[in-house]
Coordinates of C-alpha atoms in Angstrom, one line a residue:
M131 CA 0.0 0.0 0.0
S132 CA 2.8 2.5 0.9
I133 CA 4.5 1.8 -2.4
E134 CA 1.4 2.6 -4.4
K135 CA 0.8 5.7 -2.3
S136 CA 4.3 6.8 -2.7
A137 CA 4.0 6.6 -6.5
E138 CA 0.7 8.5 -6.3
I139 CA 2.2 11.3 -4.2
A140 CA 5.2 11.5 -6.5
A141 CA 2.9 12.0 -9.4
R142 CA 0.9 14.7 -7.6
F143 CA 4.1 16.5 -6.8
D144 CA 5.5 16.4 -10.3
R145 CA 2.4 18.1 -11.7
L146 CA 2.6 21.1 -9.4
P147 CA 3.3 24.5 -11.1
P148 CA 6.0 26.9 -10.0
S149 CA 4.6 28.7 -6.9
R150 CA 5.5 30.8 -3.9
T151 CA 4.6 27.9 -1.7
L152 CA 7.3 25.6 -3.2
W153 CA 9.9 28.3 -3.5
T154 CA 9.4 29.3 0.1
M155 CA 10.4 25.7 1.1
V156 CA 13.5 25.9 -1.1
I157 CA 14.5 29.2 0.5
L158 CA 14.1 27.9 4.0
I159 CA 16.1 24.8 3.3
S160 CA 18.8 26.9 1.6
L161 CA 19.1 29.2 4.6
G162 CA 20.3 26.3 6.6
G163 CA 22.9 25.6 4.0
V164 CA 24.2 29.2 4.3
F165 CA 25.8 28.4 7.6
E166 CA 27.3 25.1 6.3
F167 CA 29.0 27.1 3.5
Y168 CA 30.0 29.8 5.9
D169 CA 31.7 27.2 8.0
L170 CA 33.4 25.5 5.1
F171 CA 34.8 28.7 3.6
F172 CA 35.9 30.6 6.7
T173 CA 38.8 28.1 7.0
G174 CA 41.1 29.9 4.6
Y175 CA 40.3 33.3 5.9
V176 CA 40.8 32.7 9.6
A177 CA 44.1 30.8 9.1
P178 CA 46.4 33.7 9.8
G179 CA 44.7 34.5 13.1
M180 CA 44.7 30.9 14.3
I181 CA 48.4 30.5 13.4
H182 CA 49.2 33.8 15.2
S183 CA 47.4 32.5 18.3
G184 CA 50.1 29.8 18.6
L185 CA 47.5 26.9 18.5
F186 CA 49.4 24.8 16.1
T187 CA 52.7 24.0 17.9
P188 CA 53.4 20.3 18.4
E189 CA 52.8 20.7 22.1
S190 CA 49.4 22.3 21.6
L191 CA 48.3 19.8 19.0
G192 CA 48.6 16.7 21.2
F193 CA 47.9 13.5 19.3
F194 CA 47.2 15.5 16.1
S195 CA 50.9 16.1 15.8
A196 CA 51.1 12.4 14.8
L197 CA 49.9 13.5 11.4
G198 CA 53.4 14.8 10.7
P199 CA 54.5 11.7 8.8
L200 CA 51.6 12.4 6.4
K201 CA 53.1 15.9 5.8
V202 CA 50.1 17.4 7.7
A203 CA 51.4 19.9 10.2
G204 CA 50.4 23.2 11.8
F205 CA 47.3 24.7 10.4
G206 CA 47.0 21.7 8.0
T207 CA 45.8 19.7 11.0
F208 CA 42.7 22.0 11.2
V209 CA 42.0 21.5 7.5
F210 CA 42.5 17.8 7.9
A211 CA 40.1 17.6 10.9
T212 CA 37.5 19.6 9.0
F213 CA 37.4 17.3 6.0
A214 CA 37.8 14.1 8.1
G215 CA 34.6 15.2 10.0
L216 CA 32.8 15.9 6.8
W217 CA 33.8 12.5 5.5
V218 CA 32.5 10.7 8.6
G219 CA 29.3 12.7 8.6
A220 CA 28.6 12.0 4.9
L221 CA 29.6 8.4 4.8
V222 CA 28.7 7.0 8.2
F223 CA 25.8 9.3 9.3
G224 CA 24.4 10.5 6.0
Q225 CA 22.2 7.4 5.8
V226 CA 20.3 8.3 9.0
A227 CA 18.0 10.6 6.9
D228 CA 16.8 7.4 5.2
R229 CA 15.9 5.9 8.5
Y230 CA 14.6 8.8 10.6
G231 CA 13.4 11.2 7.9
R232 CA 14.7 14.3 6.1
R233 CA 13.2 16.9 8.3
M234 CA 14.4 15.5 11.7
I235 CA 18.0 15.1 10.6
F236 CA 18.0 18.3 8.6
T237 CA 16.9 20.2 11.8
W238 CA 19.0 18.5 14.4
S239 CA 22.2 18.4 12.4
L240 CA 22.2 22.2 12.3
L241 CA 21.8 22.2 16.1
W242 CA 24.7 19.8 16.4
Y243 CA 26.8 22.2 14.2
M244 CA 25.9 25.3 16.3
V245 CA 26.7 23.8 19.6
C246 CA 30.0 22.2 18.5
T247 CA 31.2 25.3 16.7
I248 CA 30.5 27.6 19.6
I249 CA 32.5 25.3 21.9
M250 CA 35.2 25.2 19.2
A251 CA 35.5 29.0 19.1
F252 CA 36.6 29.1 22.8
Q253 CA 39.3 26.4 22.6
T254 CA 42.8 27.4 23.8
T255 CA 44.8 24.4 22.4
G256 CA 45.2 23.0 19.0
L257 CA 44.1 19.6 20.3
G258 CA 40.8 21.0 21.5
L259 CA 40.3 23.1 18.4
N260 CA 40.8 20.3 16.0
L261 CA 38.8 17.8 18.1
W262 CA 35.7 20.0 18.1
R263 CA 36.3 20.9 14.5
F264 CA 36.1 17.2 13.6
I265 CA 32.9 16.7 15.7
A266 CA 31.3 19.9 14.1
G267 CA 32.3 18.6 10.7
I268 CA 30.2 15.4 11.2
G269 CA 27.1 17.6 11.7
I270 CA 27.9 19.6 8.6
G271 CA 28.5 16.5 6.5
V272 CA 25.1 15.1 7.5
E273 CA 23.4 18.5 6.8
L274 CA 24.8 18.8 3.3
V275 CA 23.7 15.3 2.3
T276 CA 20.2 15.8 3.8
I277 CA 19.8 19.1 1.9
D278 CA 20.4 17.5 -1.5
T279 CA 18.1 14.7 -0.6
Y280 CA 15.4 16.9 0.7
I281 CA 15.2 19.3 -2.2
S282 CA 15.0 16.5 -4.8
E283 CA 11.9 15.1 -3.1
L284 CA 10.1 18.3 -2.4
I285 CA 10.3 19.9 -5.9
P286 CA 8.6 18.9 -9.1
S287 CA 10.7 17.4 -11.8
G288 CA 10.4 20.4 -14.1
E289 CA 11.8 22.7 -11.4
R290 CA 14.5 20.7 -9.8
G291 CA 17.3 22.2 -11.7
R292 CA 16.3 25.8 -10.8
A293 CA 15.7 24.7 -7.2
Y294 CA 19.3 23.6 -6.8
A295 CA 20.6 26.7 -8.6
V296 CA 18.6 28.9 -6.2
N297 CA 19.7 26.8 -3.3
Q298 CA 23.4 27.4 -4.1
F299 CA 22.9 31.0 -5.0
I300 CA 21.7 31.6 -1.5
T301 CA 24.3 29.4 0.2
F302 CA 27.2 30.8 -1.9
S303 CA 26.1 34.4 -1.1
V304 CA 27.8 33.9 2.3
V305 CA 31.3 33.4 0.8
P306 CA 32.0 37.1 0.1
V307 CA 30.5 37.8 3.5
V308 CA 33.1 35.6 5.2
A309 CA 35.9 37.1 3.1
F310 CA 34.7 40.6 4.0
L311 CA 34.4 39.9 7.7
A312 CA 37.8 38.3 7.9
Y313 CA 39.3 41.3 6.0
I314 CA 37.8 44.0 8.2
L315 CA 38.3 42.2 11.5
K316 CA 41.8 41.1 10.9
D317 CA 44.2 42.3 13.6
T318 CA 41.4 43.5 15.8
R319 CA 39.9 42.1 19.1
P320 CA 36.1 42.6 19.1
F321 CA 34.6 42.0 22.6
G322 CA 38.2 41.2 23.8
L323 CA 38.3 38.1 21.6
D324 CA 40.7 37.2 18.8
Y325 CA 39.1 38.2 15.5
W326 CA 39.0 34.6 14.2
R327 CA 36.9 33.5 17.2
V328 CA 34.4 36.2 16.4
V329 CA 34.2 35.2 12.7
I330 CA 33.4 31.6 13.9
L331 CA 30.8 32.8 16.4
I332 CA 28.9 35.0 14.0
G333 CA 28.1 31.9 11.9
S334 CA 26.8 30.0 14.9
V335 CA 24.7 32.8 16.3
G336 CA 23.1 33.4 12.8
A337 CA 22.3 29.7 12.5
I338 CA 20.2 29.8 15.7
V339 CA 17.7 32.1 13.9
V340 CA 17.6 29.8 10.9
W341 CA 17.0 26.8 13.2
F342 CA 13.7 28.3 14.3
L343 CA 12.7 29.3 10.8
R344 CA 13.2 25.9 9.3
R345 CA 10.9 24.2 11.7
H346 CA 8.0 25.1 9.4
I347 CA 9.3 23.0 6.5
P348 CA 7.3 19.8 6.1
E349 CA 8.7 16.3 6.1
S350 CA 9.2 14.8 2.6
P351 CA 5.9 13.1 1.7
R352 CA 7.8 10.7 -0.5
W353 CA 9.8 9.5 2.5
L354 CA 6.7 9.4 4.7
A355 CA 4.6 7.3 2.3
R356 CA 7.6 5.0 1.5
N357 CA 8.0 4.3 5.2
G358 CA 4.3 3.7 6.0
Y359 CA 3.2 7.1 7.3
V360 CA 0.6 7.4 4.6
D361 CA -1.9 9.6 6.5
E362 CA 0.7 12.2 7.3
A363 CA 2.0 12.2 3.7
E364 CA -1.5 12.6 2.4
R365 CA -2.1 15.5 4.8
I366 CA 1.0 17.4 3.8
V367 CA 0.4 16.9 0.0
A368 CA -3.2 17.9 0.3
D369 CA -2.2 21.1 2.2
I370 CA 0.4 22.0 -0.4
E371 CA -2.1 21.4 -3.2
R372 CA -4.7 23.5 -1.4
R373 CA -2.3 26.4 -0.9
I374 CA -1.0 26.4 -4.5
T375 CA -4.6 26.2 -5.9
A376 CA -5.5 29.2 -3.8
E377 CA -2.3 31.0 -4.9
K378 CA -2.8 30.3 -8.6
G379 CA -6.6 30.6 -8.7
T380 CA -6.8 27.6 -11.1
T381 CA -7.4 23.8 -10.9
L382 CA -4.3 21.7 -10.8
P383 CA -3.7 19.4 -13.8
A384 CA -4.3 15.7 -13.4
P385 CA -1.2 13.8 -12.2
R386 CA 0.6 11.5 -14.6
A387 CA 1.4 8.0 -13.5
V388 CA 5.0 7.3 -12.3
P389 CA 6.7 3.9 -12.0
L390 CA 6.4 2.0 -8.7
E391 CA 9.6 1.7 -6.7
K392 CA 10.9 -1.6 -5.4
A393 CA 9.3 -2.7 -2.1
G394 CA 11.3 -3.2 1.1
Q395 CA 13.8 -1.2 3.1
G396 CA 17.0 -0.1 1.4
S397 CA 20.6 -0.6 2.7
L398 CA 24.0 0.7 1.9
G399 CA 24.8 -2.6 0.3
E400 CA 22.2 -1.9 -2.4
V401 CA 24.2 1.2 -3.4
L402 CA 27.1 -1.1 -4.2
R403 CA 25.1 -3.6 -6.2
P404 CA 23.6 -3.6 -9.7
P405 CA 21.7 -1.7 -11.0
Y406 CA 23.2 1.2 -9.0
L407 CA 26.8 0.0 -8.8
K408 CA 27.8 1.7 -12.0
R409 CA 26.3 5.0 -10.9
T410 CA 28.0 4.8 -7.6
V411 CA 31.4 4.2 -9.1
I412 CA 30.9 7.0 -11.6
M413 CA 29.8 9.5 -9.0
S414 CA 32.4 8.5 -6.4
I415 CA 35.3 9.0 -8.9
F416 CA 33.7 12.2 -10.2
N417 CA 33.4 13.6 -6.7
M418 CA 37.1 13.0 -6.0
A419 CA 38.0 14.7 -9.3
Q420 CA 35.7 17.8 -9.1
V421 CA 36.7 18.7 -5.6
I422 CA 40.4 19.1 -6.6
G423 CA 39.3 22.0 -8.9
F424 CA 36.5 23.4 -6.7
Y425 CA 38.2 23.6 -3.3
G426 CA 41.7 23.4 -4.8
F427 CA 41.3 26.9 -6.3
A428 CA 39.0 28.4 -3.7
A429 CA 41.2 27.5 -0.8
W430 CA 44.4 28.6 -2.5
V431 CA 43.4 31.8 -4.3
P432 CA 45.5 34.2 -2.1
T433 CA 48.5 31.9 -2.3
L434 CA 48.2 31.3 -6.0
L435 CA 48.0 35.1 -6.6
I436 CA 51.1 35.7 -4.5
N437 CA 52.9 33.1 -6.6
R438 CA 51.9 35.0 -9.7
G439 CA 53.6 38.1 -8.4
V440 CA 50.8 39.8 -6.5
H441 CA 51.8 41.4 -3.2
V442 CA 50.6 39.5 -0.1
T443 CA 48.3 42.4 1.0
A444 CA 46.9 43.0 -2.4
S445 CA 46.2 39.3 -2.8
L446 CA 43.7 39.4 0.0
G447 CA 41.8 42.2 -1.7
Y448 CA 41.9 40.4 -5.0
A449 CA 40.7 37.2 -3.4
F450 CA 37.8 39.1 -1.9
V451 CA 36.8 40.4 -5.4
I452 CA 37.0 36.9 -6.8
A453 CA 34.9 35.7 -3.8
I454 CA 32.1 38.1 -4.7
A455 CA 31.6 36.0 -7.9
N456 CA 30.6 32.9 -5.9
P457 CA 26.8 33.4 -5.8
F458 CA 26.5 34.6 -9.4
G459 CA 27.3 31.3 -11.0
P460 CA 24.1 29.6 -9.7
L461 CA 22.2 32.9 -10.3
I462 CA 23.1 32.7 -14.0
G463 CA 22.3 29.1 -13.9
T464 CA 18.6 29.7 -13.0
W465 CA 18.1 30.8 -16.6
F466 CA 19.1 27.4 -18.1
A467 CA 19.1 25.0 -15.1
D468 CA 16.0 23.1 -16.4
K469 CA 16.5 23.8 -20.2
L470 CA 19.8 22.0 -20.5
E471 CA 20.6 18.4 -19.5
R472 CA 22.2 18.3 -16.1
K473 CA 25.2 16.4 -17.6
T474 CA 25.8 19.2 -20.1
Q475 CA 25.9 21.8 -17.4
I476 CA 28.4 19.8 -15.3
I477 CA 30.7 19.0 -18.3
G478 CA 30.6 22.6 -19.5
G479 CA 31.6 23.8 -16.0
L480 CA 34.4 21.3 -15.7
L481 CA 35.7 22.2 -19.2
I482 CA 35.8 25.9 -18.5
M483 CA 37.5 25.3 -15.2
G484 CA 40.2 23.2 -16.9
I485 CA 40.9 25.8 -19.6
V486 CA 40.8 28.8 -17.3
I487 CA 43.2 27.4 -14.7
V488 CA 45.8 26.8 -17.4
L489 CA 45.4 30.5 -18.6
F490 CA 45.6 31.6 -14.9
S491 CA 48.9 29.8 -14.4
Q492 CA 50.4 31.8 -17.3
A493 CA 49.0 35.2 -16.5
S494 CA 50.8 37.9 -14.5
Q495 CA 48.7 41.1 -14.9
P496 CA 46.5 41.7 -11.9
W497 CA 43.4 42.6 -13.8
L498 CA 43.7 39.4 -16.0
L499 CA 44.2 37.3 -12.9
I500 CA 41.1 38.7 -11.4
V501 CA 39.0 38.1 -14.6
L502 CA 40.2 34.5 -14.9
G503 CA 39.6 33.9 -11.2
V504 CA 36.1 35.2 -11.5
L505 CA 35.5 33.0 -14.6
F506 CA 36.8 29.9 -12.8
T507 CA 34.5 30.7 -9.8
L508 CA 31.4 31.2 -12.0
A509 CA 32.1 27.9 -13.9
S510 CA 32.8 25.9 -10.7
N511 CA 29.6 27.0 -9.1
V512 CA 27.5 26.2 -12.1
M513 CA 29.1 22.8 -12.0
S514 CA 28.4 22.6 -8.3
Y515 CA 24.7 23.1 -8.3
A516 CA 24.2 20.9 -11.3
Y517 CA 26.0 17.9 -9.8
H518 CA 24.4 18.3 -6.4
G519 CA 21.0 17.9 -8.1
Y520 CA 22.3 15.2 -10.5
Q521 CA 23.6 12.8 -7.9
A522 CA 20.4 13.0 -5.8
E523 CA 18.3 12.2 -8.8
L524 CA 20.2 8.9 -9.6
Y525 CA 18.9 6.9 -6.7
P526 CA 15.4 5.8 -5.3
T527 CA 13.9 7.3 -2.2
R528 CA 14.6 4.2 0.0
I529 CA 18.4 4.7 -0.4
R530 CA 18.8 8.3 -1.6
A531 CA 20.5 9.7 1.5
R532 CA 22.7 6.7 1.9
A533 CA 23.8 6.9 -1.7
V534 CA 24.4 10.6 -1.8
G535 CA 26.3 10.4 1.5
F536 CA 28.5 7.6 0.1
V537 CA 29.4 9.2 -3.2
Y538 CA 29.7 12.6 -1.7
S539 CA 32.0 11.4 1.1
W540 CA 34.8 10.7 -1.4
S541 CA 34.9 14.4 -2.2
R542 CA 35.5 15.1 1.5
I543 CA 38.4 12.8 1.9
A544 CA 39.9 13.8 -1.5
A545 CA 39.7 17.4 -0.5
A546 CA 41.8 16.7 2.6
F547 CA 44.6 15.2 0.6
A548 CA 44.1 17.4 -2.5
G549 CA 45.1 20.4 -0.4
L550 CA 48.2 18.6 0.7
A551 CA 49.0 17.7 -2.9
S552 CA 48.4 21.3 -4.1
G553 CA 50.8 22.6 -1.5
I554 CA 53.5 20.1 -2.6
L555 CA 53.0 20.9 -6.3
L556 CA 53.0 24.7 -5.6
H557 CA 56.3 24.4 -3.8
G558 CA 57.9 22.2 -6.4
Y559 CA 56.4 23.4 -9.7
G560 CA 54.7 26.7 -8.9
V561 CA 51.2 27.6 -10.2
P562 CA 51.6 25.7 -13.5
G563 CA 52.0 22.4 -11.5
V564 CA 48.8 23.1 -9.6
A565 CA 47.1 24.0 -12.9
V566 CA 48.1 20.6 -14.5
F567 CA 46.8 18.8 -11.4
I568 CA 43.4 20.6 -11.6
G569 CA 43.2 20.3 -15.4
V570 CA 43.7 16.5 -15.4
S571 CA 41.2 16.1 -12.6
M572 CA 38.6 18.1 -14.6
L573 CA 39.1 15.7 -17.6
V574 CA 38.6 12.7 -15.3
G575 CA 35.4 14.3 -14.0
I576 CA 34.1 14.9 -17.6
V577 CA 34.7 11.3 -18.6
M578 CA 32.8 10.1 -15.6
I579 CA 29.8 12.3 -16.2
L580 CA 29.7 11.2 -19.9
L581 CA 29.1 7.7 -18.6
G582 CA 26.0 8.6 -16.5
P583 CA 22.3 8.7 -17.5
A584 CA 20.3 11.7 -18.5
T585 CA 17.8 13.0 -15.9
R586 CA 16.3 16.4 -17.1
G587 CA 12.6 16.6 -16.7
L588 CA 12.2 13.0 -15.5
A589 CA 10.4 11.8 -12.4
L590 CA 12.7 10.6 -9.7
E591 CA 11.0 7.2 -9.8
K592 CA 11.6 7.0 -13.6
I593 CA 15.3 7.8 -13.2
S594 CA 15.9 5.3 -10.4
Q595 CA 14.6 2.5 -12.6

């Protein structure tokens, strides 16, 4: 009964027209993602302050100093702890949203992040700082997986592309805010605290407001029906239909039938078996490849600029200008997100990233470096929203969070070591060495996406077949 009801609900959702009701849900979900992105991107901007505080001496780091043989030392241990936490959150705990529901995990993972990050901001040793960074990273990893899963199930098939573009436009809007806060607060002590502690706390305090706002988002009716909560699923769908009908002043079109999903509860093992094994391998390799370009450039912008001859002080200002471009990639994408195949958008973004980073490695004029940096950022963020939506579409409701968490987790662990590799290449071969590393990774990502299925405009249940 729940399988048939789940298919009926999916069909009713997919026939809903664009409306304020649906976009309000997207915005509220996205506001939670704002603070996850705030947390991810403040790392590079607070690094100087943390290092100046003397938190990364071997004595202060405790057992984290054992990472030395891996060439991870000093501030690198903080970066490692960040992505290790994200990896554990995505891989081990990402699947809890399949068991307990999207809304519950979506809400409580943000609370987890807030509490852990506030505690982290007041640590006085490298050991304590890294330990709480790791624990907070678990909450962020769960949150990002759940957001991708949630949006795919709440938005009609014809609007999913734009929904992810709007989601990332909102979340990426915080990146220039982080850059600006770090720039104006550097070398100050607001409220008697080191500036980097204040930068961290601002994100946590803002997240408290969003935590209250997001309580009004409904649970995914697809998940509810799939797990036997048919009456609650029916109530939520009927309420959304009623509100959209009143908003539009017209009768909703009749739903079109969608395929029935397989009965039974899913498991992580199903993600690693046919018919989903191929998709899992493709997206796992893709995630490891794309993150080398995405975070490899974003995290190293000031350093790359310095290596191209830009003065260290000016590099922070130029990096801020480049950071401003972050939300505009997804904003531009709203024009074509549902008109072009998802694969085309991902491949186009990767191709531009590969070409631009090569040009960047050869440029020396400041204005040209900024232009190329902005182009790289725009392309990477088009690629980002497109693949976040794409990987969530490839799996059925019963294993969607598990699958997204598994394939996404490889980008987290790859990011931890990609930063290390970029540093080694930069030291040995300069910016051209980093450019080759990123360019080859983009080619690997393109090949993987070419092997995946098309998804544009299709019901989730049709794609998962």
